[in-house]
Every structure is written in C-alpha cells, then in structure tokens.
mmCIF file of C-alpha atoms in Angstrom:
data_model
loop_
_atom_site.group_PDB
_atom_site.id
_atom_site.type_symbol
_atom_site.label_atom_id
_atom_site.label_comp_id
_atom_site.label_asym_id
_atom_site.label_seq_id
_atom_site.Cartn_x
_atom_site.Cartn_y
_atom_site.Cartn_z
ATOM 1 C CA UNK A 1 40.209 -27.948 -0.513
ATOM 2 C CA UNK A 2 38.361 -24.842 1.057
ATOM 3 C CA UNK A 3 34.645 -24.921 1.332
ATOM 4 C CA UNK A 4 32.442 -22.498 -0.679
ATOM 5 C CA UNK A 5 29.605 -21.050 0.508
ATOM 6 C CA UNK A 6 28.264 -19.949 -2.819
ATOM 7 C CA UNK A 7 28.226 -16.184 -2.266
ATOM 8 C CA UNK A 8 32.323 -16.050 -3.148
ATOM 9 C CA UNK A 9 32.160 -12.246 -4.959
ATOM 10 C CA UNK A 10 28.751 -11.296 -2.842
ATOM 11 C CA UNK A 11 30.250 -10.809 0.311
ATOM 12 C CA UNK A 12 31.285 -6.840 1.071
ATOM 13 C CA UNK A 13 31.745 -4.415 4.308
ATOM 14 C CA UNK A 14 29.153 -2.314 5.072
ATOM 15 C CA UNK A 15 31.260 0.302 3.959
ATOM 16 C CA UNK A 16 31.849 -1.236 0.117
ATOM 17 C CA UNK A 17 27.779 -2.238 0.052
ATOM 18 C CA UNK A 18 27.158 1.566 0.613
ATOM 19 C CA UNK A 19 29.831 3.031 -1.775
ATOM 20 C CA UNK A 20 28.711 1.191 -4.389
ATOM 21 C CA UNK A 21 24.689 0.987 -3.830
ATOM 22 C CA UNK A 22 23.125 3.968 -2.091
ATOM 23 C CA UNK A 23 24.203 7.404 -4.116
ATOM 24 C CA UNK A 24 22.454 11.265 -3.645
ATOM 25 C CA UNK A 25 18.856 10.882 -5.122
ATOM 26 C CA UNK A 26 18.096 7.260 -4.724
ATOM 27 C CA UNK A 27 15.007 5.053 -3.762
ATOM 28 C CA UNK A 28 16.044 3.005 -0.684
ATOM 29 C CA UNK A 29 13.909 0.944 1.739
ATOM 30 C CA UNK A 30 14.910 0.384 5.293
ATOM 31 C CA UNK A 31 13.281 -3.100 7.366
ATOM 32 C CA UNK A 32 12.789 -2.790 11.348
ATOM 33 C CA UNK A 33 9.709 -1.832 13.894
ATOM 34 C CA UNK A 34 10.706 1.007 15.653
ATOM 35 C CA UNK A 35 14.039 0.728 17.838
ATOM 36 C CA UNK A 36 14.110 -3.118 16.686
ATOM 37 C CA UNK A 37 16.104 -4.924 13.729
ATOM 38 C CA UNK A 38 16.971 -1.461 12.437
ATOM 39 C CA UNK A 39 20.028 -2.138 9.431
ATOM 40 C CA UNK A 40 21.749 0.434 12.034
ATOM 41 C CA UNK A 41 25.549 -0.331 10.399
ATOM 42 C CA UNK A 42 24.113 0.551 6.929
ATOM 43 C CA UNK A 43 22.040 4.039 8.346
ATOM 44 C CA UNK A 44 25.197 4.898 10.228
ATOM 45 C CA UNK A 45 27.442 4.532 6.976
ATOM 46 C CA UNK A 46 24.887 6.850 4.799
ATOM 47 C CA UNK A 47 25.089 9.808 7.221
ATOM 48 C CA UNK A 48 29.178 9.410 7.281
ATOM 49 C CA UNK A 49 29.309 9.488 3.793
ATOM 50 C CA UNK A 50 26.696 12.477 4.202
ATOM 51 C CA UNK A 51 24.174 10.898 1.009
ATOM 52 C CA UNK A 52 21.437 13.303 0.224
ATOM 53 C CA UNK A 53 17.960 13.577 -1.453
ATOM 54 C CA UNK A 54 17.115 9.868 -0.461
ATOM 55 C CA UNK A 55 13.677 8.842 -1.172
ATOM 56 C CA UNK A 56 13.164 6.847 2.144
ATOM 57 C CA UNK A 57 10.554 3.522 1.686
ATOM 58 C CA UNK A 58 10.030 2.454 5.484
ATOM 59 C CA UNK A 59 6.822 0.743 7.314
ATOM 60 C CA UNK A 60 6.781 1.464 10.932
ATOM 61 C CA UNK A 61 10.278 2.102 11.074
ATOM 62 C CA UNK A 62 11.971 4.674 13.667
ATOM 63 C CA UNK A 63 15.825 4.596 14.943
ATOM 64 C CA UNK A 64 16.866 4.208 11.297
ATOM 65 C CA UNK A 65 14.327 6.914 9.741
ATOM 66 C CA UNK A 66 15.395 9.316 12.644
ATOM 67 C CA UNK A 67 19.154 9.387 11.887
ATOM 68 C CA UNK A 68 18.879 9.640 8.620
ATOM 69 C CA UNK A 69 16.445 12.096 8.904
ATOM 70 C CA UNK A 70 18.336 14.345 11.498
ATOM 71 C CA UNK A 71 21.537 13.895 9.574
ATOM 72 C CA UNK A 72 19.895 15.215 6.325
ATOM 73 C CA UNK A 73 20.135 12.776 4.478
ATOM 74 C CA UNK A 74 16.513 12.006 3.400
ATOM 75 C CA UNK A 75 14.320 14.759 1.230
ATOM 76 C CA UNK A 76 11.232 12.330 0.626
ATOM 77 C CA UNK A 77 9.554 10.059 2.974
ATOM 78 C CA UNK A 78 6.710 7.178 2.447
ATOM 79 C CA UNK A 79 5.833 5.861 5.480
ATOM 80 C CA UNK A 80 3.001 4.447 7.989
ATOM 81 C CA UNK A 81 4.251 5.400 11.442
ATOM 82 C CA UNK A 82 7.507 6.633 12.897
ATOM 83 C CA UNK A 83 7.977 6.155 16.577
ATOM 84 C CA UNK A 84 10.565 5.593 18.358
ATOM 85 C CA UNK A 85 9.049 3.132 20.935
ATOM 86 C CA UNK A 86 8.544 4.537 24.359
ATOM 87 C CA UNK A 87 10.980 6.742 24.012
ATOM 88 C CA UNK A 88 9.446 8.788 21.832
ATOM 89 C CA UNK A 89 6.150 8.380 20.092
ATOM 90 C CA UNK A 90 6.658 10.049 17.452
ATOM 91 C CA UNK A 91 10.240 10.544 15.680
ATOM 92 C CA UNK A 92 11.881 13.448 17.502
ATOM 93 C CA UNK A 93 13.907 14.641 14.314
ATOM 94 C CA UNK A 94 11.432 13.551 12.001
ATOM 95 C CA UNK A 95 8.696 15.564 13.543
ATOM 96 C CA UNK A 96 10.926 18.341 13.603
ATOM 97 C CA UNK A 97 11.705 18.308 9.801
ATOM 98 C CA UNK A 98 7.638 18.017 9.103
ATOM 99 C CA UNK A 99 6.900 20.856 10.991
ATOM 100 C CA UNK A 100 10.109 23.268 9.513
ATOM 101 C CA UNK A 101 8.777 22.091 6.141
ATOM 102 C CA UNK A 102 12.090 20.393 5.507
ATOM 103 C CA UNK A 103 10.826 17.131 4.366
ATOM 104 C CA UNK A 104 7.974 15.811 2.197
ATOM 105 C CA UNK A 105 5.974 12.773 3.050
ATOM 106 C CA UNK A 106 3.402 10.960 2.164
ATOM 107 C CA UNK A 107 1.405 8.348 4.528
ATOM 108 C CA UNK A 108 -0.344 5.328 3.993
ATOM 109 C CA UNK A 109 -2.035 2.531 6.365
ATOM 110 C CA UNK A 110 0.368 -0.419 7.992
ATOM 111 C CA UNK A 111 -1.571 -2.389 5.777
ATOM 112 C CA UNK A 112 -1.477 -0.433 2.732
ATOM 113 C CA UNK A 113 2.657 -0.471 3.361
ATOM 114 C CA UNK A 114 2.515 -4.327 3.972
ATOM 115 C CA UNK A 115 0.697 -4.682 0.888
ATOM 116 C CA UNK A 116 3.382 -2.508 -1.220
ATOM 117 C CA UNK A 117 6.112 -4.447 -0.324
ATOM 118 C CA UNK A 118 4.252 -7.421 -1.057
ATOM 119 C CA UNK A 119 3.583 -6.404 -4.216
ATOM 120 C CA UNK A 120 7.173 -5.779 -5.055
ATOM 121 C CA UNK A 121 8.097 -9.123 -3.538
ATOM 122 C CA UNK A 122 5.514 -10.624 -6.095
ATOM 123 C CA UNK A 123 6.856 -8.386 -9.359
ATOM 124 C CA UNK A 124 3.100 -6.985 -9.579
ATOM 125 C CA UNK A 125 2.137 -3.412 -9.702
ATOM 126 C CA UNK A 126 -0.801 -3.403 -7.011
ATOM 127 C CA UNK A 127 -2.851 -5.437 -4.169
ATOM 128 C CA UNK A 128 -6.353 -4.357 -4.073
ATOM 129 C CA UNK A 129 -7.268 -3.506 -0.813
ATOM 130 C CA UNK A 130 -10.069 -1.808 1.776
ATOM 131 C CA UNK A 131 -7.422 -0.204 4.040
ATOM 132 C CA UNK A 132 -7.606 3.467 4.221
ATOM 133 C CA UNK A 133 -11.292 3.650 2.769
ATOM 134 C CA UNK A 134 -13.265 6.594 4.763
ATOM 135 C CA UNK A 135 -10.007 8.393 5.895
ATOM 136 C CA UNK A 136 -7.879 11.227 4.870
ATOM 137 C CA UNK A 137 -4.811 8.622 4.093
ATOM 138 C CA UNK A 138 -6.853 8.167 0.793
ATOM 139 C CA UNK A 139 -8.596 11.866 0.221
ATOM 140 C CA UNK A 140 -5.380 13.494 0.689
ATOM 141 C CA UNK A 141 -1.703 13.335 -0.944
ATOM 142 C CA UNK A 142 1.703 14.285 0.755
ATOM 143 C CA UNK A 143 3.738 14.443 -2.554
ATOM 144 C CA UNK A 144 2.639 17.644 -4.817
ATOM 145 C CA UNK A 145 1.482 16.789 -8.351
ATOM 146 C CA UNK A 146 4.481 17.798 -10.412
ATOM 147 C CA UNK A 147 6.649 14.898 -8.500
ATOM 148 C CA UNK A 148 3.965 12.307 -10.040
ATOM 149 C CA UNK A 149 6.015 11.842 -12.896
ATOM 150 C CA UNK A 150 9.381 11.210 -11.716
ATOM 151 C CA UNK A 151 10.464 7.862 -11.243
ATOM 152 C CA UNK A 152 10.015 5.809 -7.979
ATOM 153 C CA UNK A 153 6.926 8.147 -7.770
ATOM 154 C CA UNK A 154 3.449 6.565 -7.941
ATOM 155 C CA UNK A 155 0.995 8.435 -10.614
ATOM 156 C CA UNK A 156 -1.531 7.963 -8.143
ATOM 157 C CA UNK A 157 -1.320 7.573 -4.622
ATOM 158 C CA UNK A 158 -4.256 5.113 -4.196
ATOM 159 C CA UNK A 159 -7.168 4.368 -7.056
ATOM 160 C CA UNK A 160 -10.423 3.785 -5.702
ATOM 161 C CA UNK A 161 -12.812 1.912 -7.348
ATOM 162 C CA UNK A 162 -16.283 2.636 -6.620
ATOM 163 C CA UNK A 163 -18.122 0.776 -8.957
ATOM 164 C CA UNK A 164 -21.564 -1.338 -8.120
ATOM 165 C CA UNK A 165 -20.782 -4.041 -10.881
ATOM 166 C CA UNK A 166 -17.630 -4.494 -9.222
ATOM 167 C CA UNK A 167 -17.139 -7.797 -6.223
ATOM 168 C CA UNK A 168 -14.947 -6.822 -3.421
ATOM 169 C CA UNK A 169 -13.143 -10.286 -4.469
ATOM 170 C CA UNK A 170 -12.957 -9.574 -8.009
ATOM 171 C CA UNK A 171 -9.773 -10.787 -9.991
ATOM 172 C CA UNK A 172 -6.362 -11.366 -9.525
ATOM 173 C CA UNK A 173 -2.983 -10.343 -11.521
ATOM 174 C CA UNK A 174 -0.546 -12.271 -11.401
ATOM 175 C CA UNK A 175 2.727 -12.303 -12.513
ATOM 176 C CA UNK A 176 4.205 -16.054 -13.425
ATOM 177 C CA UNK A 177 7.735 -16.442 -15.645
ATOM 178 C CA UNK A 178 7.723 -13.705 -18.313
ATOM 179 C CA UNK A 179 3.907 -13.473 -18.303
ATOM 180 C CA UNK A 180 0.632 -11.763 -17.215
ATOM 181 C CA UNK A 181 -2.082 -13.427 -16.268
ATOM 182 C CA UNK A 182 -5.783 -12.759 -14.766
ATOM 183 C CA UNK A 183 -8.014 -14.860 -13.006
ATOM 184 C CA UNK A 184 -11.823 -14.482 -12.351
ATOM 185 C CA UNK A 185 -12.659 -15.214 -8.172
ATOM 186 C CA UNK A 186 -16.374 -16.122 -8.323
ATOM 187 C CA UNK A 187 -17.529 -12.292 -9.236
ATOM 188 C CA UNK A 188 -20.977 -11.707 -9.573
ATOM 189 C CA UNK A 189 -20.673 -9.668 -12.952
ATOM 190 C CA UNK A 190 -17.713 -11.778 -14.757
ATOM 191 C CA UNK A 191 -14.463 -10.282 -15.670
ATOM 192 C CA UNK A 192 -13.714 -9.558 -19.567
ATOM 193 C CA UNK A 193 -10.380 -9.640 -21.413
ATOM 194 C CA UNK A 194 -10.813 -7.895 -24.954
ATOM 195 C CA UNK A 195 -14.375 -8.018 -24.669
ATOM 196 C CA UNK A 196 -14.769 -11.878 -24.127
ATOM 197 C CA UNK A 197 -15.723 -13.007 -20.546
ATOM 198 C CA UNK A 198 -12.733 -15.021 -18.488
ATOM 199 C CA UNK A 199 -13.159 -18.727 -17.367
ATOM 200 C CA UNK A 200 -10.505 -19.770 -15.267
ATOM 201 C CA UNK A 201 -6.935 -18.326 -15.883
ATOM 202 C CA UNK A 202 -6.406 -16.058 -19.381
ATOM 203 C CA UNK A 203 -3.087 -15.165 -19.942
ATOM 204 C CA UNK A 204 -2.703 -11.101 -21.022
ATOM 205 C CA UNK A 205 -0.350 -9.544 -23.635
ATOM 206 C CA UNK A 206 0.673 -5.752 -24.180
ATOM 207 C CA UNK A 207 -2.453 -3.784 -25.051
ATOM 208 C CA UNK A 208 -5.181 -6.031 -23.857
ATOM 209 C CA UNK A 209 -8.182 -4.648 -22.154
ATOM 210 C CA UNK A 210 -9.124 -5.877 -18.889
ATOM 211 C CA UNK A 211 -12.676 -5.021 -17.920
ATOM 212 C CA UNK A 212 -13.807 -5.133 -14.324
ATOM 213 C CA UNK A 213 -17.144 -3.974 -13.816
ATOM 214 C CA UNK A 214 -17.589 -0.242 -15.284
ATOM 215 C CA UNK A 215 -13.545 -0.213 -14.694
ATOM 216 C CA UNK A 216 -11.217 -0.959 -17.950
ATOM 217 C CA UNK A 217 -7.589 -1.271 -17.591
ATOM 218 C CA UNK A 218 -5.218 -1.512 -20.202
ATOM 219 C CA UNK A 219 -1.964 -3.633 -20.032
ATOM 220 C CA UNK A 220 1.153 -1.775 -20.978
ATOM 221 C CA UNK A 221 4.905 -1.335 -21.068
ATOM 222 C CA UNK A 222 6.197 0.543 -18.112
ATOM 223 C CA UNK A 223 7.719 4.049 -19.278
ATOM 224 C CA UNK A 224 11.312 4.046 -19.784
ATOM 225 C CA UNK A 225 13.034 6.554 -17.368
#
C-alpha cells in the first residue's frame, strides 16, 4: 500500500495556491530579509496573473516587495525596511512609487514588525512594547484617517500609554483555548478586573473592564466586516 504523508488534498502548484488564495484587494504577508528566502515562485505568479490593490504585510523584506511593487500589484504597504541588500539600499521601484505618490505606506520599527507577527502567531491583538518611543515612527501615520476603518486596517497605529501608575512590566493577555485571560507581573499599583484587584491569573469575559493604572480597557467582540 502507498504511504501517506498526511497532507493528501493540501498539496497544490504554485499556480493553483495563487488562483485560489491571493485575489485584487487582499491582505497578504510575504517572509524573507532582503534578497534572501524571498517566496519568489509565489511573487512571480501574482504579477502574471497581474493581482491588484494588495495590502502588502512584510518586515525587512526586498526582492519580493520590489516586484510586486514595480509590477503594480501592491496599493498599500506596512513595512520596517526595504532594501535590496547591496545592491540597492533602498528598493529601487519601491522608492520610486513613494516618491510619484503611487503607493501608501506606513512604517514601523523591526521590532514593532517582529512583535506584530508575533502577536498574530499567538491569536492576541497586541505586545506592549518601548520600540519606537521618542521617534516619528510613533508621532506620525502613513495611512490617512478615513482608511482606519476598513478591515486589515489598525484603528490606531500605535497607543501609547503614558501613565505614572502604570509598570513598564505590567500585565499580560493571553489567549489560551476559547478564552481570555490576564495576569498581574509584580506591578507596583495592582491590576483590576471589574473593579476588584487580580491575584494570579483571572480569566476575562465580553464586557469586562480591565484597569491598568489610569488606563481602562474594555474586552469586546471584534466588529464584523
């Protein structure tokens, strides 16, 4: 009898993968560091099928973001840095577009981008972090304000807290089965759910009230889109 691999049904060409996952408009995210472990097969299938208005997700990315870029196939950008090695420091066709107006983007910190894919790898909504603080990657915005509420489109670029009753290492969210849950990490000034301090690990339900120094945060269901 043949052997199975378990991914009988999973397996598709590049070709097939595209057709039937990457369409005109979409959110996509492409892995690599510059000219290195670029998904080059899937970049050059996108421009052949000529895809448009891609919202492009990338960390230091550059070969990839280039061609797609050049072959106009990406209308939004978030990104950290696009180089293409010492070829180019910065993306040739992806400066270009930037300059013409062609494209909009909006930059963050290789940390802050690190953190955001974590974040989706760990089905939460946000890491807090210090990157950025004291720059212009946090005072200003690439995306305009009227984009804010499409989907795929953070409401905020970054939240800063700056709160004195607030620990750098404050709480954490996590996200465990089908549940929330928040745990206190030593803070000086406690952290309250509903108005009661938390000892250890509280578990959260729609429309509790987290409370993190002069901060209050309200659990909800995301907005159907």
């Amino acid at each position: 009898m043949p052997e199975h691999n378990g991914l009988d049904g999973k397996l598709m060409t590049v070709g097939e993968a595209v057709g039937r996952f990457v369409h005109d408009g979409d959110q996509i995210c492409v892995g690599g560091f510059t000219i290195n472990r670029n998904p080059m097969a899937v970049v050059y299938e996108i421009a052949r099928r000529r895809i448009r208005d891609l919202h492009l997700v990338a960390h230091s990315n550059g070969q990839a973001l280039d061609v797609l870029v050049g072959a106009g196939c990406v209308r939004r950008l978030d990104i950290a840095y696009g180089g293409n090695g010492r070829f180019a420091p910065t993306c040739i066709r992806f400066r270009k577009a930037v300059e013409r107006g062609e494209l909009q983007v909006e930059d963050y910190t290789n940390n802050m981008m690190s953190l955001r894919f974590l974040a989706g790898a760990l089905n939460i909504p946000f890491i807090p972090s210090k990157s950025g603080l004291g720059t212009d990657v946090v005072e200003r915005s690439g995306f305009p304000p009227e984009l804010r509420s499409e989907d795929g489109v953070p409401c905020e670029k970054v939240i800063v807290i700056d709160d004195p009753f607030a620990s750098a290492d404050h709480a954490m969210l996590t996200y465990r089965g089908r549940s929330w849950y928040v745990e206190d990490l030593g803070s000086t000034n406690g952290t309250y759910l509903n108005g009661r301090v938390v000892s250890g690990v509280a578990a959260l339900g729609y429309g509790d009230e987290l409370a993190i120094g002069q901060v209050r945060l309200r659990l909800e269901r995301a907005r159907s889109a």
